[in-house]
Short mmCIF file of C-alpha atoms and ligand atoms in Angstrom, two decimals:
data_model
loop_
_atom_site.label_atom_id
_atom_site.label_comp_id
_atom_site.label_asym_id
_atom_site.label_seq_id
_atom_site.Cartn_x
_atom_site.Cartn_y
_atom_site.Cartn_z
CA MET A 1 3.67 22.53 -3.70
CA ASN A 2 7.16 22.41 -2.25
CA ARG A 3 8.33 19.22 -3.89
CA PHE A 4 8.22 18.60 -7.60
CA PRO A 5 6.49 15.40 -8.74
CA ASN A 6 8.52 12.19 -8.27
CA ASN A 7 8.65 11.53 -11.99
CA PHE A 8 9.79 15.08 -12.86
CA MET A 9 12.72 14.97 -15.28
CA TRP A 10 15.65 16.97 -13.94
CA GLY A 11 17.95 17.15 -16.89
CA ALA A 12 20.26 19.32 -18.95
CA SER A 13 20.77 19.87 -22.68
CA THR A 14 23.36 20.01 -25.43
CA SER A 15 23.36 19.64 -29.21
CA ALA A 16 25.58 17.55 -31.44
CA TYR A 17 27.58 20.09 -33.43
CA GLN A 18 27.98 22.42 -30.44
CA PHE A 19 29.32 19.71 -28.14
CA GLU A 20 30.65 16.60 -29.86
CA GLY A 21 33.55 17.79 -31.98
CA ALA A 22 35.03 14.95 -34.09
CA ALA A 23 33.57 16.83 -37.01
CA HIS A 24 35.50 14.79 -39.55
CA LEU A 25 36.35 11.65 -37.63
CA ASP A 26 35.23 8.04 -38.04
CA GLY A 27 33.39 8.63 -41.28
CA LYS A 28 31.48 11.78 -40.39
CA LYS A 29 31.29 14.35 -43.18
CA SER A 30 30.62 18.07 -42.81
CA SER A 31 27.33 19.48 -41.74
CA GLN A 32 26.33 22.98 -42.83
CA GLN A 33 27.33 24.10 -39.32
CA ASP A 34 30.92 22.98 -39.93
CA ILE A 35 30.99 25.36 -42.86
CA ILE A 36 29.11 28.20 -41.14
CA ASN A 37 31.38 28.04 -38.08
CA LYS A 38 34.51 27.99 -40.25
CA LEU A 39 33.26 31.29 -41.69
CA ASN A 40 32.54 32.59 -38.14
CA GLU A 41 36.11 31.75 -37.21
CA GLU A 42 37.47 33.71 -40.14
CA LYS A 43 35.13 36.65 -39.65
CA TYR A 44 34.84 36.99 -35.87
CA GLY A 45 37.63 34.85 -34.42
CA PHE A 46 35.17 32.43 -32.77
CA ALA A 47 36.02 28.75 -32.49
CA ASN A 48 35.03 26.53 -35.40
CA ALA A 49 33.00 23.34 -34.96
CA GLU A 50 35.90 20.91 -35.49
CA ILE A 51 36.49 19.94 -31.84
CA THR A 52 34.10 22.06 -29.76
CA SER A 53 33.94 20.41 -26.30
CA ASP A 54 35.22 17.07 -27.57
CA HIS A 55 32.33 15.13 -26.08
CA TYR A 56 32.93 12.45 -28.72
CA HIS A 57 36.03 11.41 -26.78
CA HIS A 58 34.80 12.34 -23.29
CA PHE A 59 31.28 10.91 -23.35
CA LYS A 60 31.83 8.35 -20.58
CA GLU A 61 33.37 10.95 -18.27
CA ASP A 62 30.55 13.32 -19.22
CA VAL A 63 27.81 10.85 -18.32
CA LYS A 64 29.62 10.21 -15.04
CA LEU A 65 29.53 13.94 -14.28
CA MET A 66 25.83 14.09 -15.19
CA LYS A 67 25.21 11.24 -12.79
CA GLU A 68 27.22 13.03 -10.10
CA MET A 69 24.98 16.09 -10.57
CA GLY A 70 21.96 13.87 -10.08
CA LEU A 71 20.45 14.32 -13.56
CA ASN A 72 17.75 11.80 -14.41
CA ALA A 73 17.37 13.05 -18.00
CA TYR A 74 19.65 14.34 -20.74
CA ARG A 75 18.53 16.04 -23.91
CA PHE A 76 20.97 15.87 -26.83
CA SER A 77 20.77 15.72 -30.60
CA ILE A 78 21.91 13.24 -33.20
CA SER A 79 24.10 14.54 -35.98
CA TRP A 80 22.55 13.53 -39.29
CA PRO A 81 25.88 13.58 -41.22
CA ARG A 82 27.52 11.42 -38.55
CA VAL A 83 25.13 8.55 -39.25
CA LEU A 84 24.47 9.32 -42.94
CA PRO A 85 27.53 11.27 -44.13
CA ASP A 86 26.02 11.98 -47.55
CA GLY A 87 22.61 12.71 -46.10
CA THR A 88 21.16 9.55 -47.67
CA GLY A 89 22.40 6.16 -48.76
CA LYS A 90 25.41 4.60 -47.10
CA VAL A 91 25.10 4.32 -43.32
CA ASN A 92 28.11 5.17 -41.17
CA GLU A 93 28.09 2.31 -38.66
CA LYS A 94 30.70 4.02 -36.48
CA GLY A 95 28.40 7.01 -36.15
CA LEU A 96 25.45 4.88 -35.11
CA GLN A 97 27.72 3.04 -32.69
CA PHE A 98 28.69 6.29 -30.97
CA TYR A 99 25.06 7.13 -30.21
CA ASN A 100 24.34 3.55 -29.23
CA ASP A 101 27.21 3.63 -26.72
CA LEU A 102 26.14 7.03 -25.39
CA ILE A 103 22.52 5.93 -24.95
CA ASP A 104 23.60 2.69 -23.24
CA GLU A 105 25.84 4.65 -20.89
CA LEU A 106 22.96 6.98 -20.03
CA ILE A 107 20.56 4.13 -19.41
CA ARG A 108 23.12 2.29 -17.24
CA ASN A 109 23.26 5.46 -15.13
CA LYS A 110 19.47 5.81 -15.02
CA ILE A 111 19.46 8.95 -17.12
CA GLU A 112 16.52 9.18 -19.54
CA PRO A 113 17.72 10.04 -23.06
CA ILE A 114 15.66 12.75 -24.78
CA VAL A 115 16.74 12.78 -28.39
CA THR A 116 16.44 15.70 -30.80
CA LEU A 117 16.54 14.61 -34.43
CA TYR A 118 17.71 17.88 -35.92
CA HIS A 119 19.61 20.76 -34.36
CA TYR A 120 20.74 22.95 -37.29
CA ASP A 121 23.29 20.48 -38.72
CA CYS A 122 22.01 19.52 -42.16
CA PRO A 123 24.49 17.36 -44.11
CA TYR A 124 26.62 19.63 -46.30
CA GLU A 125 26.35 17.09 -49.12
CA LEU A 126 22.61 17.86 -49.32
CA VAL A 127 23.28 21.58 -49.31
CA LYS A 128 25.67 21.16 -52.23
CA LYS A 129 23.33 18.79 -54.05
CA TYR A 130 20.13 20.79 -53.87
CA GLY A 131 20.30 23.63 -51.33
CA GLY A 132 19.34 21.66 -48.20
CA TRP A 133 16.07 22.74 -46.63
CA LEU A 134 15.29 25.03 -49.58
CA ASN A 135 14.36 22.00 -51.63
CA ARG A 136 11.35 19.74 -51.02
CA GLN A 137 13.54 16.71 -51.65
CA ILE A 138 14.89 17.16 -48.13
CA ILE A 139 11.59 15.99 -46.65
CA TYR A 140 12.12 12.53 -48.15
CA ASP A 141 15.80 12.42 -47.21
CA PHE A 142 14.96 13.50 -43.66
CA GLU A 143 12.44 10.67 -43.56
CA GLU A 144 15.19 8.19 -44.52
CA TYR A 145 17.46 9.56 -41.79
CA CYS A 146 14.71 9.53 -39.16
CA ARG A 147 13.64 6.00 -40.02
CA LEU A 148 17.23 4.87 -39.60
CA VAL A 149 17.84 6.38 -36.16
CA ILE A 150 14.37 5.92 -34.73
CA HIS A 151 14.48 2.27 -35.72
CA ALA A 152 18.00 1.88 -34.32
CA PHE A 153 17.07 3.24 -30.88
CA LYS A 154 13.38 2.39 -30.68
CA ASP A 155 13.84 0.06 -27.72
CA LYS A 156 15.99 2.49 -25.76
CA VAL A 157 14.60 5.96 -26.38
CA LYS A 158 11.05 6.90 -25.43
CA TYR A 159 11.22 10.72 -25.78
CA TRP A 160 11.91 12.18 -29.22
CA THR A 161 11.92 15.77 -30.32
CA THR A 162 11.99 16.65 -34.00
CA ILE A 163 13.42 19.97 -35.22
CA ASN A 164 15.02 22.53 -32.95
CA GLU A 165 13.46 26.01 -33.07
CA GLN A 166 11.90 26.47 -36.50
CA GLY A 167 10.95 30.03 -35.57
CA ILE A 168 14.55 30.93 -34.78
CA ILE A 169 15.62 29.33 -38.06
CA VAL A 170 13.20 31.65 -39.91
CA GLN A 171 14.61 34.69 -38.12
CA PHE A 172 18.31 33.83 -38.21
CA TRP A 173 18.31 31.74 -41.35
CA THR A 174 21.85 32.49 -42.56
CA LYS A 175 23.24 31.52 -39.15
CA LYS A 176 21.23 28.31 -38.92
CA CYS A 177 21.31 27.32 -42.62
CA LEU A 178 23.92 27.71 -45.31
CA ILE A 179 22.13 29.91 -47.83
CA ASP A 180 23.60 30.71 -51.20
CA GLU A 181 24.29 34.43 -51.59
CA LYS A 182 21.92 34.72 -54.54
CA ASP A 183 19.04 33.48 -52.35
CA GLN A 184 19.78 35.58 -49.28
CA LYS A 185 17.65 38.49 -50.45
CA ASN A 186 14.59 36.32 -51.05
CA ASP A 187 12.85 36.38 -47.67
CA GLN A 188 9.99 34.18 -48.85
CA LEU A 189 12.45 31.30 -48.75
CA ARG A 190 12.61 31.56 -44.96
CA TYR A 191 8.96 30.55 -44.80
CA GLN A 192 9.41 27.95 -47.53
CA ILE A 193 12.11 26.29 -45.44
CA ASN A 194 9.76 26.41 -42.48
CA HIS A 195 7.00 24.76 -44.52
CA HIS A 196 9.36 21.96 -45.53
CA MET A 197 10.25 21.57 -41.87
CA ASN A 198 6.57 21.34 -40.94
CA LEU A 199 6.22 18.44 -43.36
CA ALA A 200 9.43 16.82 -42.10
CA HIS A 201 8.21 17.23 -38.52
CA ALA A 202 4.90 15.54 -39.38
CA ILE A 203 6.71 12.60 -40.96
CA ALA A 204 9.05 12.24 -37.98
CA CYS A 205 6.06 12.19 -35.58
CA ASN A 206 4.43 9.46 -37.66
CA LEU A 207 7.64 7.43 -37.63
CA VAL A 208 7.98 7.60 -33.85
CA HIS A 209 4.41 6.43 -33.44
CA GLU A 210 4.92 3.68 -36.01
CA LEU A 211 8.26 2.38 -34.74
CA VAL A 212 8.64 3.10 -31.03
CA PRO A 213 6.49 1.14 -28.60
CA GLY A 214 5.07 3.75 -26.22
CA GLY A 215 7.18 6.47 -27.88
CA LEU A 216 6.36 10.14 -27.43
CA VAL A 217 7.34 12.90 -29.81
CA GLY A 218 7.07 16.66 -30.05
CA PRO A 219 8.53 19.76 -31.70
CA VAL A 220 10.96 22.14 -29.99
CA THR A 221 9.96 25.78 -29.99
CA GLY A 222 12.22 28.72 -29.21
CA TYR A 223 9.60 30.75 -27.42
CA SER A 224 9.60 34.31 -26.10
CA PRO A 225 6.40 35.90 -24.88
CA VAL A 226 5.91 39.34 -26.40
CA TYR A 227 4.78 42.21 -24.18
CA PRO A 228 3.45 45.54 -25.46
CA ALA A 229 5.95 48.37 -25.00
CA SER A 230 3.19 50.51 -23.46
CA ASN A 231 -0.53 50.50 -22.82
CA ARG A 232 -1.15 52.40 -26.06
CA PRO A 233 -3.64 50.27 -28.00
CA GLU A 234 -1.35 50.42 -31.06
CA ASP A 235 1.46 48.81 -29.06
CA VAL A 236 -0.86 46.17 -27.62
CA LEU A 237 -1.99 45.27 -31.12
CA ALA A 238 1.62 45.19 -32.33
CA ALA A 239 2.52 42.80 -29.49
CA MET A 240 -0.33 40.53 -30.54
CA ASN A 241 0.91 40.63 -34.14
CA ALA A 242 4.43 39.72 -33.04
CA HIS A 243 3.11 36.93 -30.82
CA ASP A 244 1.05 35.54 -33.72
CA LEU A 245 3.91 35.62 -36.23
CA ARG A 246 6.68 34.42 -33.90
CA ASN A 247 4.86 31.99 -31.60
CA THR A 248 1.32 30.98 -32.53
CA PHE A 249 2.24 30.58 -36.20
CA TYR A 250 4.33 27.55 -35.17
CA LEU A 251 2.22 26.16 -32.35
CA ASP A 252 -0.98 26.20 -34.42
CA ILE A 253 0.51 24.16 -37.21
CA TRP A 254 1.88 21.55 -34.78
CA PHE A 255 -1.13 21.29 -32.52
CA LYS A 256 -4.08 22.42 -34.64
CA GLY A 257 -2.79 21.34 -38.05
CA GLN A 258 -3.35 24.77 -39.60
CA TYR A 259 -1.50 27.96 -40.33
CA HIS A 260 -2.49 30.86 -38.08
CA LYS A 261 -4.94 32.98 -40.08
CA ALA A 262 -3.74 36.50 -39.23
CA ALA A 263 -0.04 35.64 -39.49
CA MET A 264 -0.59 33.91 -42.83
CA THR A 265 -2.63 36.84 -44.14
CA TYR A 266 0.22 39.18 -43.23
CA LEU A 267 2.75 36.90 -44.96
CA GLU A 268 0.57 36.66 -48.07
CA LYS A 269 0.27 40.44 -48.26
CA GLN A 270 4.06 40.76 -48.05
CA GLY A 271 4.68 38.02 -50.62
CA LEU A 272 6.38 35.92 -47.95
CA ALA A 273 3.89 33.04 -47.64
CA PRO A 274 5.14 29.53 -48.41
CA LYS A 275 3.98 27.59 -51.45
CA ILE A 276 1.81 24.76 -50.23
CA LYS A 277 1.24 21.71 -52.42
CA GLU A 278 -1.81 19.51 -52.57
CA GLY A 279 -1.70 16.95 -49.81
CA ASP A 280 0.67 18.96 -47.57
CA MET A 281 -1.98 20.12 -45.13
CA GLU A 282 -3.49 16.65 -45.02
CA LEU A 283 -0.12 15.16 -44.03
CA ILE A 284 0.28 17.83 -41.35
CA GLN A 285 -3.24 17.31 -40.01
CA LYS A 286 -2.85 13.56 -39.82
CA SER A 287 0.30 13.65 -37.68
CA LYS A 288 0.20 14.11 -33.94
CA SER A 289 2.63 15.74 -31.53
CA ASP A 290 2.40 14.37 -27.99
CA PHE A 291 4.08 17.21 -26.15
CA LEU A 292 5.74 20.55 -26.71
CA ALA A 293 9.40 21.10 -25.89
CA ILE A 294 10.14 24.72 -25.01
CA ASN A 295 13.43 26.59 -25.16
CA TYR A 296 13.05 29.70 -23.05
CA TYR A 297 15.73 32.31 -22.43
CA ARG A 298 14.03 35.68 -22.54
CA SER A 299 10.86 37.64 -23.16
CA ASP A 300 10.52 40.31 -25.83
CA CYS A 301 8.71 43.57 -26.23
CA ALA A 302 6.99 45.10 -29.26
CA CYS A 303 5.65 48.46 -30.34
CA ALA A 304 3.71 49.76 -33.33
CA SER A 305 5.53 50.05 -36.63
CA GLN A 306 4.86 52.34 -39.60
CA ASP A 307 4.28 51.02 -43.12
CA THR A 308 7.36 52.97 -44.17
CA ASP A 309 9.69 51.08 -41.77
CA GLN A 310 12.32 48.75 -43.23
CA LEU A 311 11.69 44.99 -43.05
CA ARG A 312 14.20 43.36 -40.74
CA PHE A 313 14.14 39.85 -39.33
CA MET A 314 16.57 40.01 -36.46
CA GLY A 315 18.56 42.08 -34.03
CA ILE A 316 21.67 40.66 -32.45
CA ASN A 317 24.46 41.68 -30.12
CA LEU A 318 27.66 39.94 -31.12
CA THR A 319 29.96 41.93 -28.85
CA GLY A 320 28.81 41.00 -25.35
CA GLU A 321 28.76 44.68 -24.43
CA LYS A 322 25.34 45.68 -23.13
CA GLY A 323 23.41 47.96 -25.47
CA LYS A 324 25.44 47.07 -28.57
CA ILE A 325 22.55 45.31 -30.28
CA ASP A 326 22.70 45.96 -34.04
CA GLY A 327 18.98 46.74 -34.49
CA TYR A 328 15.50 45.36 -33.86
CA GLU A 329 13.33 42.98 -35.80
CA THR A 330 10.74 45.01 -37.73
CA HIS A 331 7.74 43.97 -39.79
CA PRO A 332 6.50 47.22 -41.39
CA GLY A 333 2.98 48.13 -40.36
CA PHE A 334 2.74 44.98 -38.22
CA TYR A 335 5.20 45.30 -35.31
CA LYS A 336 8.67 46.39 -34.27
CA MET A 337 10.61 44.79 -31.41
CA CYS A 338 12.15 47.07 -28.80
CA LYS A 339 13.92 47.04 -25.46
CA ASN A 340 11.86 46.36 -22.35
CA ASP A 341 13.18 48.96 -19.91
CA LYS A 342 11.55 47.15 -16.98
CA LEU A 343 13.91 44.18 -17.26
CA GLU A 344 17.61 43.57 -16.63
CA THR A 345 19.51 41.99 -19.49
CA THR A 346 22.48 39.72 -19.98
CA GLN A 347 25.69 41.16 -21.43
CA TRP A 348 24.30 40.17 -24.85
CA ASP A 349 21.05 42.15 -24.35
CA TRP A 350 18.79 39.16 -23.65
CA ALA A 351 16.06 40.26 -21.22
CA ILE A 352 16.07 38.23 -17.99
CA ASP A 353 12.49 37.39 -17.16
CA PRO A 354 11.62 34.38 -14.96
CA THR A 355 8.00 35.53 -14.67
CA GLY A 356 7.78 35.25 -18.46
CA LEU A 357 8.34 31.52 -18.14
CA GLU A 358 5.33 31.06 -15.86
CA TYR A 359 3.32 33.31 -18.16
CA LEU A 360 4.08 31.27 -21.28
CA LEU A 361 3.64 27.88 -19.57
CA ARG A 362 0.20 28.84 -18.36
CA ASP A 363 -0.74 30.51 -21.62
CA ILE A 364 0.35 27.61 -23.84
CA TYR A 365 -1.19 24.98 -21.59
CA THR A 366 -4.52 26.81 -21.49
CA ARG A 367 -4.61 27.14 -25.27
CA TYR A 368 -3.40 23.69 -26.31
CA GLN A 369 -3.68 21.43 -23.25
CA ILE A 370 -0.59 19.42 -24.00
CA PRO A 371 2.23 18.32 -21.68
CA LEU A 372 5.19 20.69 -21.74
CA ILE A 373 8.88 20.15 -21.14
CA ILE A 374 11.55 22.80 -20.90
CA THR A 375 14.43 21.66 -23.08
CA GLU A 376 16.54 24.82 -22.83
CA ASN A 377 16.85 27.67 -20.35
CA GLY A 378 19.98 29.40 -19.20
CA ILE A 379 22.18 32.44 -19.02
CA GLY A 380 25.12 33.11 -21.29
CA ALA A 381 28.07 34.68 -19.48
CA ARG A 382 31.84 35.10 -19.50
CA ASP A 383 32.57 32.58 -16.74
CA ILE A 384 35.92 32.78 -15.01
CA LEU A 385 38.00 29.75 -14.07
CA THR A 386 39.90 30.69 -10.89
CA ASP A 387 43.46 29.61 -10.12
CA ASP A 388 42.10 26.87 -7.89
CA PHE A 389 39.82 25.62 -10.72
CA LYS A 390 36.53 26.93 -9.38
CA ILE A 391 33.80 28.79 -11.24
CA HIS A 392 31.71 31.07 -9.04
CA ASP A 393 28.67 31.58 -11.24
CA ASP A 394 26.19 33.01 -8.71
CA TYR A 395 24.37 34.81 -11.53
CA ARG A 396 23.55 31.42 -13.07
CA ILE A 397 22.25 30.10 -9.74
CA ASP A 398 20.04 33.19 -9.37
CA TYR A 399 18.80 32.82 -12.93
CA MET A 400 17.96 29.14 -12.55
CA ARG A 401 16.44 29.47 -9.08
CA GLU A 402 13.98 32.11 -10.23
CA HIS A 403 13.04 30.23 -13.39
CA ILE A 404 12.50 26.95 -11.54
CA ARG A 405 10.35 28.76 -8.96
CA HIS A 406 8.11 29.99 -11.74
CA ILE A 407 7.86 26.49 -13.20
CA ARG A 408 6.73 25.39 -9.76
CA ASN A 409 4.07 28.10 -9.74
CA ALA A 410 2.84 26.98 -13.16
CA ILE A 411 2.59 23.38 -11.93
CA ASP A 412 0.67 24.66 -8.92
CA TYR A 413 -1.80 26.25 -11.32
CA GLY A 414 -2.36 22.90 -13.01
CA VAL A 415 0.12 23.00 -15.91
CA GLU A 416 1.57 19.61 -16.82
CA VAL A 417 5.34 20.11 -16.94
CA LEU A 418 7.30 16.92 -17.60
CA GLY A 419 10.77 18.24 -16.88
CA TYR A 420 13.42 20.90 -16.91
CA CYS A 421 16.60 20.65 -18.99
CA PRO A 422 18.68 23.83 -18.68
CA TRP A 423 21.05 24.87 -21.42
CA SER A 424 23.62 23.61 -21.16
CA ALA A 425 24.92 20.56 -19.33
CA PHE A 426 28.50 21.51 -20.31
CA ASP A 427 29.98 24.57 -21.98
CA VAL A 428 29.40 24.26 -25.69
CA LEU A 429 30.11 26.31 -28.80
CA SER A 430 27.59 29.15 -28.72
CA THR A 431 25.60 29.49 -31.95
CA THR A 432 26.53 33.17 -32.12
CA ASN A 433 29.48 33.80 -29.82
CA GLY A 434 31.89 30.86 -29.88
CA TYR A 435 33.35 30.05 -26.43
CA GLU A 436 33.18 33.63 -25.27
CA LYS A 437 29.64 33.15 -24.05
CA ARG A 438 29.16 30.11 -21.83
CA TYR A 439 26.00 28.49 -20.52
CA GLY A 440 27.25 25.23 -19.01
CA LEU A 441 26.76 23.80 -15.54
CA ILE A 442 30.14 22.22 -16.13
CA TYR A 443 33.04 24.26 -17.40
CA VAL A 444 35.02 23.03 -20.39
CA ASP A 445 38.53 24.41 -20.27
CA ARG A 446 39.24 25.76 -23.71
CA THR A 447 38.99 29.12 -25.42
CA ASN A 448 38.13 30.16 -28.96
CA GLN A 449 41.77 29.99 -30.00
CA ASP A 450 43.29 27.46 -27.57
CA ILE A 451 41.69 24.03 -27.47
CA LYS A 452 43.89 22.84 -24.54
CA GLU A 453 42.64 19.49 -23.22
CA CYS A 454 38.99 20.41 -22.77
CA LYS A 455 39.17 19.45 -19.09
CA ARG A 456 35.88 19.50 -17.23
CA TYR A 457 35.32 21.44 -13.97
CA ARG A 458 32.07 21.64 -12.08
CA LYS A 459 30.77 25.20 -11.65
CA ASP A 460 29.09 26.34 -8.42
CA SER A 461 25.76 26.16 -10.28
CA SER A 462 26.19 22.43 -10.83
CA TYR A 463 26.54 21.83 -7.06
CA TRP A 464 23.52 24.03 -6.41
CA TYR A 465 21.48 22.20 -9.07
CA GLU A 466 22.49 18.86 -7.52
CA LYS A 467 21.04 20.01 -4.20
CA ILE A 468 17.82 21.13 -5.86
CA ILE A 469 17.45 17.84 -7.69
CA LYS A 470 18.13 15.78 -4.54
CA SER A 471 15.52 17.72 -2.59
CA LYS A 472 13.06 17.51 -5.52
CA GLY A 473 12.97 21.29 -5.53
CA GLU A 474 12.35 21.72 -1.81
CA LEU A 475 15.60 23.61 -1.26
CA LEU A 476 14.68 26.27 -3.81
CA ASP A 477 13.56 28.59 -1.05
CA GLU A 478 16.65 28.14 1.08
C1 BG6 B 1 19.04 28.17 -28.57
C2 BG6 B 1 19.66 27.06 -29.37
O1 BG6 B 1 18.34 28.99 -29.45
O2 BG6 B 1 19.89 29.06 -27.94
C3 BG6 B 1 21.03 26.63 -28.89
O3 BG6 B 1 18.80 25.95 -29.43
C4 BG6 B 1 21.86 27.85 -28.54
O4 BG6 B 1 21.62 25.84 -29.88
C5 BG6 B 1 21.14 28.62 -27.44
O5 BG6 B 1 23.16 27.57 -28.17
C6 BG6 B 1 21.88 29.83 -26.96
O6 BG6 B 1 22.17 30.67 -28.04
P1 BG6 B 1 23.62 31.25 -28.26
O7 BG6 B 1 23.58 31.91 -29.59
O8 BG6 B 1 23.84 32.20 -27.15
O9 BG6 B 1 24.52 30.07 -28.24
#
């Protein structure tokens, strides 16, 4: 196949708190991300979430630029505290109006809206009231929020995604959720949050099917295939363990309605398993996801771990200097993540692996036989705005070209891929590195400290992507 299917969605992605700004304007109250990013500002000097890329005031110009790039889809999220500032109860009409105007503008420009219901920004009022996702009450409040927005946009939005990257939330929970210090040592709560999210996801799927004529809904997974560090059987087994706990554990619950046996057994042994109430599994089994949205940036690598190793959920490089990762995720006796010395990395130590994308698309499709859509994929870099307002991001073009080629291969092998939405349409506030690390196809002129006017400039990658979209992928091999 040279050309991608005619109905292939060529899009790009953002999320509300990383892009909109207007964090306390027109009735919006704080989300937990407003608080978390205020702390990041104090601790690391990164930008806070107050203005970010100011999309709230630039949305018409932004849709125009998307149109110029040739996008026929745009994946974004709705901010819960913008439409329900207290999390429940009184609706903020101005908030709903903003999304209504944005969606209308997209539709006028023939850009398919793909809406994510939750991208890390739980209303702060619910965190103060009962601890946010730690408390089962959130399932019912999330239902109220979902009913409100799904009903409001049911005639305009066909594609819905529920919760962004539950697996990443488990790993990086204090970055994605505001967790009280007294709870931070209780790792079981990570999986309890995830269980609440599974229930919330099931309810959101039911609501889309109930309210949206012809509506389709699916979860968003942050997915990295896990390779064994060597051909030692112990490493191969460790890679399978990591794959089960980080990937299949989530996919099985969404698409088979059950917790993965081996992963759950491991969690039970460690005292990390979630408490499941009567009726929970029935609710999960009765809901249906229509497709899987995949965020893919990197593959990972695992090796055997000793029982005496220290439990650790994440490793992160906050400096942007290669090799300065602060450690590796370790589950004692189960697996330990490590560097894959066969792959190049970004400045932040994320392995660059386009083949991994084909591998996971084929693997997931074979196991679950569901349509797939890529809702995030991209390279974080320190882009440079030249004196003549250009951004020569060849590395991003290389990254995207290779990843899209591998999507094409997967389609050739029979995988149903609905679309490709790279991260990100515009530069946004990185979840871990402020504005130092940029992913956008379009540059937003601001820094961590200086907000300037947030002017938009098209990067070289956006012109390249435009060509690829116009040729339906044919020019990939040019
Ligand atoms: C994904 C998230 O995990 O990774 C995005 O869905 C995030 O919200 C992206 O921005 C890149 O991560 P980071 O930390 O480099 O911004």
